[in-house]
XYZ file of C-alpha atoms in Angstrom:
674
model
C 24.790 -11.194 -254.401
C 24.382 -7.286 -255.074
C 26.801 -4.983 -254.416
C 24.907 -3.455 -251.934
C 24.082 -6.678 -250.209
C 27.943 -7.144 -249.940
C 28.554 -3.503 -248.750
C 30.234 -3.121 -245.407
C 29.508 -1.276 -242.163
C 30.959 2.203 -242.061
C 34.330 2.576 -239.813
C 32.154 4.259 -237.252
C 30.467 1.012 -236.390
C 33.833 -0.453 -235.317
C 34.911 -1.208 -231.854
C 32.962 -0.840 -228.581
C 30.877 2.445 -229.396
C 30.288 4.751 -232.337
C 32.924 7.574 -231.797
C 30.805 10.357 -233.242
C 27.474 9.503 -231.263
C 29.506 9.357 -228.040
C 31.349 12.605 -228.671
C 28.057 14.307 -229.677
C 26.116 13.046 -226.358
C 28.931 14.311 -224.175
C 30.952 11.105 -223.501
C 33.611 11.328 -220.676
C 35.706 8.157 -220.528
C 33.958 5.154 -220.580
C 30.513 6.831 -219.716
C 28.092 8.293 -222.030
C 25.198 10.649 -220.570
C 22.656 10.887 -223.135
C 19.547 12.754 -223.055
C 17.243 10.080 -224.932
C 14.170 12.336 -224.594
C 15.593 14.805 -226.902
C 13.886 14.892 -230.301
C 17.106 14.984 -232.271
C 15.889 14.585 -235.701
C 13.919 17.680 -237.083
C 12.313 15.784 -239.726
C 9.057 14.926 -237.906
C 8.296 12.461 -240.878
C 11.506 10.601 -239.922
C 9.812 9.949 -236.450
C 6.209 9.254 -236.914
C 3.323 10.654 -238.949
C -0.546 10.108 -238.987
C -1.888 7.603 -241.290
C -4.702 8.582 -243.652
C -7.535 5.945 -244.019
C -6.357 5.031 -247.733
C -3.186 3.959 -246.237
C -4.383 1.566 -243.734
C -3.199 -1.752 -244.882
C -6.380 -3.953 -244.604
C -9.820 -4.307 -243.318
C -8.244 -5.820 -240.080
C -6.373 -2.580 -239.235
C -9.490 -0.449 -239.912
C -11.650 -2.515 -238.039
C -9.248 -2.149 -234.773
C -8.884 1.480 -235.259
C -12.672 1.897 -235.328
C -13.171 -0.083 -232.292
C -10.344 1.785 -230.421
C -11.966 5.233 -231.115
C -10.860 6.660 -234.188
C -12.794 10.047 -234.905
C -11.761 11.825 -237.854
C -8.169 12.849 -237.543
C -8.307 12.156 -233.549
C -7.441 8.889 -231.768
C -8.310 8.335 -228.306
C -7.294 4.820 -227.367
C -6.865 2.691 -224.256
C -3.637 1.378 -225.224
C -3.742 -1.563 -222.556
C -5.741 -3.664 -224.983
C -4.314 -6.362 -227.027
C -4.065 -4.428 -230.239
C -1.343 -6.466 -232.189
C -2.705 -9.982 -232.325
C -2.463 -10.290 -235.984
C -0.407 -13.217 -236.713
C 0.764 -11.733 -239.903
C 2.615 -9.142 -237.738
C 4.108 -11.703 -235.256
C 5.780 -14.577 -236.916
C 7.744 -14.995 -240.242
C 6.576 -17.016 -242.926
C 8.995 -19.639 -244.299
C 10.717 -18.854 -247.509
C 10.020 -21.444 -250.250
C 13.691 -23.057 -250.120
C 13.600 -23.248 -246.176
C 11.271 -26.330 -245.793
C 12.998 -28.472 -248.358
C 16.125 -27.845 -246.780
C 14.692 -28.914 -243.336
C 13.176 -31.984 -244.816
C 16.359 -33.176 -246.745
C 18.431 -36.030 -245.327
C 22.061 -34.974 -244.860
C 23.408 -38.403 -245.701
C 20.983 -40.266 -247.923
C 21.165 -43.844 -248.565
C 24.147 -44.601 -251.425
C 25.745 -41.181 -250.750
C 29.218 -41.565 -249.160
C 31.643 -39.228 -247.318
C 35.033 -38.124 -248.587
C 38.041 -37.171 -246.824
C 38.584 -34.077 -248.995
C 37.464 -32.086 -252.285
C 39.287 -29.876 -254.719
C 37.440 -26.603 -255.006
C 38.237 -23.620 -256.983
C 40.085 -22.089 -254.288
C 42.169 -25.218 -253.268
C 41.776 -28.457 -251.412
C 39.418 -28.315 -248.636
C 38.602 -31.072 -245.669
C 36.111 -31.700 -243.247
C 36.694 -29.365 -240.441
C 37.604 -26.550 -243.009
C 35.938 -23.129 -242.805
C 35.481 -21.250 -246.259
C 33.877 -17.962 -247.858
C 31.028 -18.879 -250.083
C 30.319 -16.556 -253.261
C 27.455 -14.754 -251.800
C 29.606 -13.240 -248.803
C 28.589 -15.758 -246.082
C 30.717 -18.507 -244.308
C 30.657 -21.917 -243.904
C 31.826 -24.553 -241.479
C 32.291 -27.781 -243.210
C 31.177 -30.863 -241.337
C 30.935 -33.508 -243.966
C 32.332 -33.750 -247.780
C 29.636 -35.977 -249.407
C 29.557 -37.684 -252.870
C 26.329 -38.641 -254.661
C 25.818 -41.725 -256.662
C 26.330 -39.641 -259.806
C 29.702 -38.779 -258.523
C 28.689 -35.185 -257.635
C 30.381 -33.618 -254.612
C 28.566 -31.525 -252.005
C 29.064 -30.067 -248.760
C 27.023 -30.301 -245.373
C 27.708 -27.806 -242.486
C 26.790 -24.646 -240.846
C 26.284 -21.351 -242.397
C 27.925 -18.319 -240.720
C 27.329 -14.442 -241.374
C 29.032 -11.369 -240.192
C 27.209 -10.021 -236.902
C 25.991 -7.129 -238.808
C 24.218 -9.450 -241.153
C 22.189 -11.205 -238.610
C 18.612 -10.231 -239.253
C 19.712 -7.746 -241.618
C 17.084 -5.531 -242.888
C 16.994 -2.312 -244.636
C 14.148 0.314 -244.041
C 13.315 3.394 -246.020
C 15.801 5.590 -243.955
C 18.861 2.930 -244.530
C 20.242 0.397 -242.413
C 18.288 -0.695 -239.134
C 19.851 -0.938 -235.918
C 22.107 -4.243 -235.733
C 20.971 -7.007 -233.135
C 24.677 -8.120 -232.421
C 27.867 -5.780 -232.032
C 29.291 -4.508 -235.218
C 32.810 -5.918 -234.755
C 34.942 -6.350 -237.663
C 35.650 -9.944 -238.698
C 33.144 -11.384 -235.985
C 30.727 -13.915 -237.148
C 27.461 -15.819 -235.892
C 26.188 -19.312 -236.802
C 22.920 -19.489 -238.443
C 20.822 -22.322 -237.409
C 17.117 -23.522 -237.868
C 15.618 -26.151 -235.700
C 11.975 -27.425 -235.857
C 9.131 -27.207 -233.599
C 11.246 -26.033 -230.758
C 13.795 -28.887 -230.699
C 17.060 -27.768 -229.287
C 19.308 -26.447 -232.069
C 22.928 -27.047 -232.010
C 25.994 -26.992 -234.335
C 26.853 -30.426 -233.258
C 23.358 -31.679 -234.215
C 23.042 -33.149 -237.860
C 19.573 -31.489 -238.017
C 21.072 -28.380 -238.029
C 23.153 -28.909 -241.191
C 22.782 -27.293 -244.436
C 23.674 -28.506 -247.961
C 25.592 -26.417 -250.310
C 27.395 -27.034 -253.745
C 31.029 -27.333 -254.162
C 30.730 -24.495 -256.684
C 29.478 -22.222 -253.894
C 32.987 -22.033 -252.189
C 34.772 -18.840 -253.034
C 37.835 -19.074 -250.632
C 39.309 -20.839 -247.582
C 39.297 -18.682 -244.537
C 40.792 -19.089 -241.081
C 37.852 -18.840 -238.601
C 38.278 -19.475 -234.896
C 34.994 -20.916 -233.245
C 35.027 -19.684 -229.445
C 32.912 -18.428 -226.532
C 35.817 -16.457 -225.045
C 35.041 -12.480 -224.729
C 35.747 -10.194 -227.508
C 38.662 -9.374 -228.752
C 40.186 -12.871 -227.581
C 41.545 -14.829 -230.489
C 40.583 -12.059 -232.933
C 43.443 -10.483 -235.289
C 43.424 -7.720 -232.770
C 45.583 -9.984 -230.476
C 48.371 -9.821 -233.311
C 48.765 -6.066 -233.146
C 46.491 -5.223 -235.971
C 43.930 -2.256 -235.838
C 41.422 -1.128 -238.423
C 41.775 2.022 -240.225
C 40.728 3.417 -243.651
C 43.964 2.091 -245.287
C 43.181 -1.621 -244.284
C 39.859 -1.935 -243.809
C 39.058 -4.017 -246.875
C 42.302 -5.895 -246.783
C 41.487 -7.044 -243.084
C 37.907 -8.174 -244.150
C 38.934 -10.284 -246.767
C 42.046 -11.909 -245.416
C 42.557 -11.554 -241.696
C 41.228 -14.366 -239.402
C 37.609 -14.253 -238.305
C 36.283 -15.348 -235.068
C 32.501 -16.870 -234.410
C 31.344 -16.569 -230.957
C 27.345 -16.619 -231.500
C 24.820 -18.546 -232.683
C 21.270 -17.338 -234.046
C 18.569 -20.128 -233.936
C 15.329 -20.031 -235.737
C 12.378 -22.353 -234.600
C 10.217 -23.302 -237.077
C 6.585 -24.556 -236.749
C 6.453 -27.008 -239.982
C 2.586 -27.289 -239.562
C 2.151 -23.501 -239.829
C 5.304 -22.907 -242.127
C 6.367 -20.179 -239.641
C 9.276 -19.248 -237.783
C 7.849 -18.795 -234.213
C 10.633 -18.371 -231.810
C 14.385 -16.837 -232.079
C 17.579 -17.361 -230.149
C 20.630 -15.426 -230.145
C 23.186 -17.129 -227.814
C 27.033 -17.324 -227.218
C 28.266 -20.544 -228.197
C 28.627 -23.533 -225.611
C 31.994 -25.007 -224.728
C 31.167 -28.084 -226.392
C 30.446 -26.068 -229.738
C 33.982 -24.536 -229.770
C 37.292 -25.158 -231.149
C 39.616 -27.670 -229.289
C 41.301 -25.340 -226.344
C 39.024 -22.267 -227.317
C 35.927 -22.951 -225.200
C 35.418 -21.443 -221.655
C 33.430 -23.466 -218.980
C 30.075 -21.965 -218.039
C 31.368 -21.292 -214.408
C 34.276 -19.210 -215.628
C 32.394 -17.182 -217.882
C 29.619 -16.705 -215.331
C 32.046 -15.737 -212.314
C 33.766 -13.201 -214.631
C 30.539 -11.527 -215.361
C 29.002 -11.539 -211.859
C 32.181 -10.410 -210.163
C 32.305 -6.521 -209.707
C 35.792 -6.252 -211.672
C 33.978 -7.258 -215.002
C 32.030 -4.095 -215.030
C 33.416 -0.509 -215.394
C 30.703 1.586 -213.922
C 32.183 1.935 -210.655
C 35.609 1.865 -209.306
C 34.860 -0.179 -206.271
C 35.744 -3.825 -206.617
C 35.679 -6.828 -204.489
C 36.818 -10.309 -204.823
C 34.776 -12.823 -206.600
C 32.540 -14.732 -204.225
C 30.589 -16.978 -206.814
C 32.506 -20.246 -206.290
C 32.508 -20.202 -202.482
C 28.609 -19.022 -202.871
C 27.909 -22.148 -204.847
C 29.827 -24.610 -202.870
C 28.057 -23.265 -199.637
C 24.388 -23.369 -201.395
C 25.162 -27.073 -202.515
C 25.864 -28.261 -198.858
C 23.239 -26.080 -197.131
C 20.480 -27.190 -199.401
C 18.202 -25.688 -201.949
C 18.666 -21.856 -202.586
C 15.673 -19.171 -202.596
C 16.472 -17.106 -205.538
C 16.522 -13.217 -205.249
C 14.458 -11.205 -207.689
C 13.322 -7.578 -208.527
C 10.355 -6.209 -210.529
C 10.889 -2.732 -212.564
C 7.702 -0.948 -213.624
C 6.083 -3.239 -211.360
C 2.662 -1.608 -211.490
C 0.080 -3.065 -209.190
C 2.125 -6.371 -208.934
C 1.098 -8.650 -211.436
C 4.663 -9.979 -212.213
C 5.468 -9.635 -208.722
C 2.738 -12.046 -207.488
C 3.796 -14.552 -210.159
C 7.281 -14.324 -208.839
C 6.434 -14.846 -205.046
C 3.952 -17.820 -205.966
C 6.823 -19.402 -207.913
C 9.100 -19.245 -204.786
C 11.194 -16.172 -205.676
C 12.150 -13.916 -202.922
C 11.525 -10.155 -204.162
C 14.371 -7.976 -202.972
C 12.705 -4.402 -204.395
C 10.142 -3.273 -206.799
C 10.047 0.149 -208.676
C 7.378 1.958 -209.980
C 6.207 5.714 -210.683
C 2.558 5.452 -209.836
C 1.695 5.881 -206.199
C -1.369 3.961 -206.254
C 0.434 1.078 -207.587
C 3.118 1.140 -204.912
C 0.636 1.401 -202.125
C -1.106 -1.734 -203.555
C 2.251 -3.792 -203.552
C 2.827 -2.469 -199.886
C -0.790 -3.402 -198.740
C -0.358 -7.002 -200.027
C 3.351 -7.909 -199.433
C 4.398 -5.771 -196.409
C 7.246 -8.083 -194.877
C 7.399 -10.346 -198.204
C 8.955 -7.446 -200.462
C 12.093 -6.040 -199.000
C 11.670 -2.727 -200.887
C 8.923 -0.808 -202.654
C 10.360 2.154 -204.492
C 7.995 4.932 -205.711
C 10.320 6.743 -208.364
C 10.926 7.594 -211.849
C 13.139 5.131 -213.461
C 15.774 7.857 -214.142
C 15.751 8.416 -210.547
C 16.145 4.993 -209.816
C 19.221 4.533 -212.300
C 20.847 7.615 -210.360
C 20.377 5.660 -207.087
C 21.747 2.248 -208.337
C 24.848 3.955 -209.682
C 25.537 5.503 -206.574
C 24.974 2.436 -204.345
C 27.522 1.811 -201.423
C 28.312 -1.821 -202.363
C 28.540 -3.334 -205.692
C 26.271 -6.268 -204.950
C 23.527 -4.035 -203.088
C 21.142 -4.393 -205.981
C 22.372 -7.653 -207.713
C 19.517 -10.134 -207.924
C 19.262 -13.551 -209.726
C 16.176 -12.859 -211.640
C 14.859 -9.359 -212.926
C 11.638 -8.524 -214.749
C 11.142 -5.513 -216.637
C 7.829 -4.360 -217.973
C 8.907 -1.027 -220.146
C 6.008 1.262 -220.959
C 4.362 -0.205 -224.251
C 2.015 2.818 -225.685
C 4.539 4.035 -227.992
C 5.150 0.618 -229.749
C 1.206 0.019 -230.255
C 0.038 0.207 -233.771
C -3.087 1.960 -232.501
C -0.645 4.965 -231.356
C -0.844 7.470 -234.144
C 1.657 9.780 -232.424
C -0.683 12.481 -231.047
C 1.610 12.834 -228.228
C 5.022 12.532 -229.284
C 6.530 14.101 -226.107
C 5.162 11.225 -224.211
C 5.874 8.517 -226.723
C 9.706 9.632 -226.898
C 9.907 9.748 -223.055
C 8.499 6.091 -223.143
C 10.573 4.804 -225.736
C 13.845 6.568 -224.104
C 13.280 4.350 -221.006
C 13.761 1.218 -223.152
C 17.515 2.499 -223.818
C 18.197 2.047 -220.199
C 18.300 -1.729 -220.293
C 22.191 -2.128 -220.670
C 22.964 0.226 -218.028
C 20.575 -1.708 -215.848
C 21.849 -5.059 -216.538
C 25.500 -3.897 -215.893
C 24.728 -2.854 -212.457
C 21.989 -5.268 -211.220
C 23.706 -8.200 -213.275
C 20.851 -10.601 -212.945
C 21.411 -14.242 -213.989
C 17.983 -14.280 -215.880
C 16.044 -11.012 -217.095
C 12.762 -11.046 -218.772
C 10.924 -8.437 -220.556
C 7.335 -8.139 -221.571
C 6.032 -6.203 -224.384
C 3.404 -5.301 -226.968
C 3.820 -7.174 -229.972
C 3.740 -3.732 -231.959
C 7.389 -3.287 -230.865
C 8.216 -6.030 -233.614
C 7.109 -4.039 -236.486
C 6.372 -0.476 -235.374
C 9.121 1.748 -237.097
C 10.468 -1.376 -238.731
C 11.138 -2.965 -235.297
C 13.869 -0.557 -234.599
C 13.475 -0.296 -230.621
C 13.054 -4.054 -230.521
C 16.318 -4.380 -232.123
C 17.931 -1.887 -229.770
C 16.441 -3.913 -226.879
C 18.237 -7.151 -228.162
C 21.368 -5.187 -229.003
C 21.483 -4.225 -225.363
C 21.174 -7.951 -224.371
C 23.828 -9.124 -226.795
C 26.126 -6.344 -226.148
C 26.122 -7.402 -222.603
C 27.026 -11.036 -223.578
C 23.510 -11.907 -222.737
C 21.997 -14.962 -224.247
C 18.523 -13.994 -225.632
C 15.272 -15.728 -226.795
C 12.197 -13.939 -227.916
C 8.659 -15.244 -228.667
C 5.056 -14.059 -228.699
C 2.798 -16.134 -226.141
C -0.908 -16.259 -225.987
C -1.510 -16.003 -222.321
C -4.905 -18.196 -222.854
C -2.333 -21.028 -222.888
C -1.213 -20.681 -219.740
C -4.300 -20.294 -217.565
C -5.316 -16.599 -218.342
C -8.965 -16.172 -219.344
C -7.981 -13.506 -221.948
C -6.602 -14.271 -225.339
C -3.809 -11.848 -225.002
C -0.931 -11.936 -226.942
C 2.460 -10.514 -225.657
C 6.193 -10.567 -226.802
C 8.255 -12.211 -224.051
C 11.930 -11.695 -224.137
C 14.327 -13.945 -221.883
C 17.773 -13.334 -221.362
C 20.629 -15.319 -219.461
C 23.752 -13.600 -218.289
C 27.434 -15.093 -219.457
C 27.656 -18.728 -218.386
C 24.056 -19.000 -217.201
C 21.817 -21.604 -218.916
C 19.014 -20.020 -220.938
C 15.644 -20.937 -219.547
C 13.026 -22.213 -221.900
C 9.688 -20.795 -222.508
C 6.923 -22.961 -220.382
C 5.193 -25.365 -222.486
C 1.478 -24.653 -222.761
C -0.857 -26.106 -220.249
C -4.359 -25.016 -221.574
C -5.799 -25.564 -225.136
C -6.386 -28.384 -227.477
C -5.162 -31.837 -226.171
C -4.450 -30.012 -222.808
C -6.437 -28.675 -219.831
C -9.638 -26.733 -221.088
C -8.950 -22.970 -221.294
C -9.723 -21.175 -218.035
C -13.404 -19.645 -218.547
C -15.216 -16.473 -217.311
C -17.065 -18.515 -214.610
C -13.889 -20.193 -213.470
C -12.417 -16.848 -212.670
C -15.405 -15.085 -211.018
C -17.647 -18.086 -209.932
C -15.577 -17.914 -206.635
C -16.613 -14.594 -205.563
C -18.331 -14.097 -202.104
C -19.593 -10.785 -200.557
C -16.696 -10.546 -198.211
C -14.238 -10.263 -201.354
C -16.035 -7.342 -202.428
C -14.485 -4.944 -199.623
C -13.208 -1.559 -200.315
C -13.961 -0.349 -203.822
C -13.904 -3.779 -205.460
C -17.474 -4.244 -205.660
C -18.099 -1.114 -207.668
C -16.943 -0.008 -211.181
C -19.612 -2.021 -213.094
C -21.220 0.174 -215.881
C -24.347 -0.149 -217.927
C -23.824 -2.023 -221.184
C -26.307 -2.918 -224.008
C -25.540 -6.607 -224.897
C -27.418 -9.788 -224.427
C -26.430 -12.317 -221.764
C -24.127 -15.141 -222.837
C -22.517 -18.469 -221.675
C -20.134 -17.628 -218.560
C -18.273 -21.192 -219.315
C -16.555 -19.756 -222.246
C -13.577 -17.496 -222.502
C -13.577 -13.648 -222.608
C -14.408 -12.546 -226.201
C -11.643 -9.998 -226.039
C -9.097 -8.165 -223.582
C -9.668 -6.479 -220.313
C -8.494 -2.965 -220.548
C -8.242 -0.046 -218.097
C -11.399 1.569 -219.474
C -13.400 -0.833 -221.042
C -12.457 -3.036 -224.026
C -13.937 -5.810 -226.002
C -13.892 -8.312 -223.161
C -15.536 -6.143 -220.336
C -18.922 -7.325 -220.540
C -20.435 -9.514 -217.802
C -22.267 -12.815 -218.882
C -25.395 -11.841 -217.282
C -25.876 -8.999 -219.630
C -26.710 -5.194 -219.114
C -23.314 -4.424 -217.480
C -19.596 -4.536 -217.355
C -17.434 -6.213 -214.858
C -16.811 -4.664 -211.438
C -13.400 -4.410 -210.120
C -13.200 -7.328 -208.219
C -14.347 -9.420 -211.309
C -11.661 -7.605 -213.411
C -8.795 -8.599 -211.079
C -9.980 -12.177 -210.695
C -10.202 -12.301 -214.687
C -6.511 -11.019 -214.657
C -5.816 -13.822 -212.177
C -4.975 -11.704 -208.966
C -5.757 -13.490 -205.967
C -9.273 -13.523 -204.686
C -8.486 -11.107 -201.662
C -5.842 -8.819 -203.468
C -6.111 -5.307 -202.145
C -5.714 -2.312 -204.363
C -5.147 1.108 -203.502
C -6.957 4.467 -205.141
C -10.320 4.946 -206.499
C -12.409 3.000 -209.114
C -10.175 4.620 -212.076
C -7.035 3.766 -210.518
C -7.884 0.427 -209.666
C -8.997 -0.353 -213.169
C -5.736 1.216 -214.532
C -3.592 -1.067 -212.300
C -5.566 -4.122 -213.466
C -5.666 -3.210 -217.125
C -1.738 -2.624 -217.144
C -1.018 -6.008 -215.366
C 0.953 -8.902 -216.464
C -1.393 -11.782 -215.481
C 0.148 -13.422 -212.257
C -0.591 -17.012 -213.530
C 1.482 -16.318 -216.533
C 4.312 -14.872 -214.712
C 4.312 -17.591 -212.435
C 4.485 -20.256 -215.324
C 7.610 -18.221 -216.640
C 9.297 -17.896 -213.412
C 9.013 -21.660 -212.611
C 10.793 -22.451 -215.547
C 13.414 -19.836 -214.587
C 13.636 -21.532 -210.963
C 14.200 -24.894 -212.652
C 16.766 -23.679 -214.986
C 18.729 -21.785 -212.155
C 18.715 -25.167 -209.876
C 20.148 -26.970 -212.783
C 22.676 -24.343 -213.575
C 23.812 -24.357 -209.754
C 24.140 -28.104 -209.787
C 26.353 -28.123 -212.974
C 28.556 -25.175 -211.563
C 28.699 -27.176 -208.169
C 30.110 -30.304 -209.995
C 32.440 -28.413 -212.196
C 36.446 -28.530 -211.027
C 38.799 -26.238 -212.451
C 40.889 -27.351 -215.322
C 44.797 -27.543 -215.017
C 45.347 -24.433 -217.475
C 44.057 -21.256 -216.487
C 42.800 -19.702 -219.911
C 42.890 -16.300 -218.585
C 46.871 -16.611 -218.060
C 47.529 -17.901 -221.376
C 49.761 -16.201 -223.524
C 47.719 -13.957 -225.829
C 50.456 -13.779 -228.402
C 50.038 -17.381 -229.068
C 51.018 -18.135 -232.595
C 48.130 -18.175 -234.943
C 49.601 -20.767 -237.038
C 49.855 -23.281 -234.043
C 46.319 -22.414 -233.008
C 45.049 -23.190 -236.445
C 46.859 -26.350 -236.881
C 45.482 -27.438 -233.248
C 42.025 -26.665 -234.561
C 42.349 -28.488 -238.000
C 43.752 -31.549 -236.063
C 40.567 -31.540 -233.487
C 38.355 -31.099 -236.275
C 39.544 -34.191 -238.052
C 39.488 -36.676 -234.852
C 36.153 -38.488 -236.021
C 33.242 -37.384 -237.829
C 31.149 -36.992 -234.706
C 33.893 -35.746 -232.470
C 35.115 -32.924 -234.631
C 35.561 -29.341 -233.549
C 32.238 -26.828 -233.875
C-alpha cells in the first residue's frame, strides 16, 4: 500500500464533531446552528460548472441532454424524468479478484485445520485478530494447511471506519460514511445474490496468506455504543503527541459491518448494507440484545436535543401489544407532495400521523382524499417544521414507527447544469436535516427516495452525507436502485431507495420483484387506463391532453419512457395524435381511480410527475410492517439477563476482557466468537 493510502485522518476528525466546523458555525453547547444554504466556497468551480459539449462522456449523455432540451448554453429541463437510468452509473463492476474469491471453497478436500501458526510477529490462533501489511485488519476464523504444507488463513477483513467506501476526488478526501473515530473498525463482507451476509457464515470468509500478517492486535468485537470498550475507558485521549502511538498500539473496537451484495451473473455489486453488529456476532460478554439497544434509543434520555425526559415505556408497550393483538404502526411522510408515498403507506395498513409539504395544492390534495385518515397535514417549509418539532411540548409528540422522506432531487440530477445555483443549494441543504429529524422523530424504520444521480453527482458527496447522518445516529442502513416496473408500475422508472433501522431494530429487506421475466407480466398502459369511465374524469382530470405527432401503438405494452410533469418521453397516448390527460397520467402513476387532485392542470401534472408511485411504496411498506411485527415478537419474547450491562464496571481490566474473548473464540470451530 502506498504512503498516501496509509495516511491517517486529521485530528479534527476525532470525536463527535469537527471542532473547527462547529466553532465556525456558531456552536453553542451540544447544538450546532448552521445555515446550510450559504455558499461557503467562493470558488465556483469547486461547487459546479457548466459542461461543454466536448466533455460529455458518451453518446448516451448527449442524447439525454438533447432530449431534455439543451439549447446552446441553456438547459430547460423537466427534472422529474428518469434521467439517470444508465446502469454504468448505478452499480459497481466486480474487480477481477473478487469473483474467484467468492467461488473459492474455504475448506477444500485434502486441506486440514490447524490449532496455531507461526507468523513473523509471533504465534497466532483461530480467534486471533491481526493487522495486515496493507493496513487492514483480520479476524482469523480458521488456520488451514494445504496438501503442499503451506498454511493460510480464513477469516473476516476489517477496515478502519474512515476507509469504508474510501474514495478520493479532485478536491481531496470525500465525506466518510461512518463516524471517523480513532481505532474504530468495520467488518467488510461480500454476499452473493442477496443472501444474508454474516460474519458467522462461512460464505463470508476471505483467504489470505500467512505472510500478509504484520502484527497481532487487540480487537474487541461488540455492538455496544461508542466509546464503550475502547481505549478511552482507560483514561487515554488522543492528542498530537500520541496520535500515531494510539493508532499503532492501542486496542481497537469493531462495531459495524459493511455488506456488498453481488449479482454474479451480471458481475456487479447491486446492493449495500452498513449495519451495527448483531449480538450473535460479538465477542462473548460484549454483545447487547436488540431490546436493550432499542429501548435506549427510543427513550428520550438517549437524545440531547431537549432537556425534558420521561421514563422509558418501551418494555410495557410491547407487553401490552403482545396481549392486545396486532399493532397498527404509526407513520409520517415528509416532502409528501400529492400523497404517492402516503397512499402506499395507507394501503399497506399504516396509520399516518402527519404529512408535511410546502406546496399548498399538494396539501389540499391530501386533505381531500384522506380527511379523517391523516391526523395532521402540515403546509410548511421543512425548516419551519424543524422549528416546530424542536419546540414540541412532549418528547413523543412526533415519534413514529415509520418515516418516509423524499428530499428534493433536482440538484442531484445529471441533467441539471447548475443554471440556478441558489435553488440547487437550498434543495441540497435540506438533505442535511436528516440527522436532526431522526433524533427527534426517532422512527424505528426510515426510507428515503432519490434520483440515482445523487450516487455519482459531485462524486456522490451528498449521498455519502445522507448515509453518514444515518450511521452517526446508529441506524443500520441499506441502499439499492429499484426498477419500479418490477413492482407493478407501468413506467420503467429507476430510483435509489435508502432504508434505515434504528438501534436494536431489524433492518427490513427490499421487497422481492413481483413483475418481470418468470414473474407476473409487466403492467401495461391498457392495464392502467383501460378501467377509465366518464365518471372518473371529474374536475380537471379529463383535461390536460395536448396534440402529439406520433402514430398509434399497441396499448398492451409498457410505457416507452417516464411520465413527467410537463411531458416526457412516455406522455404519448396509444391512439396517436395526443398526450395523456390528467386522469390517465394519475392512473399510469398508480394513483387510485377516483383520487382527487387540487389546483389547475399545471399543478395537477406537477403533483403526478413528482409522486412516488403508490404501488411501489405499498410493496416497500408491506416489508416494513412484516419486519416490525417480527421484531415485536422477538422483543416480547426476550427476557432480561441477570447482569445489567449498563451497570458493569467501566474500568474492567482490559487483560481479563481479552482473556475472556480468546477463551470464547476457541470453544469449538463453529461456536467461536465473532
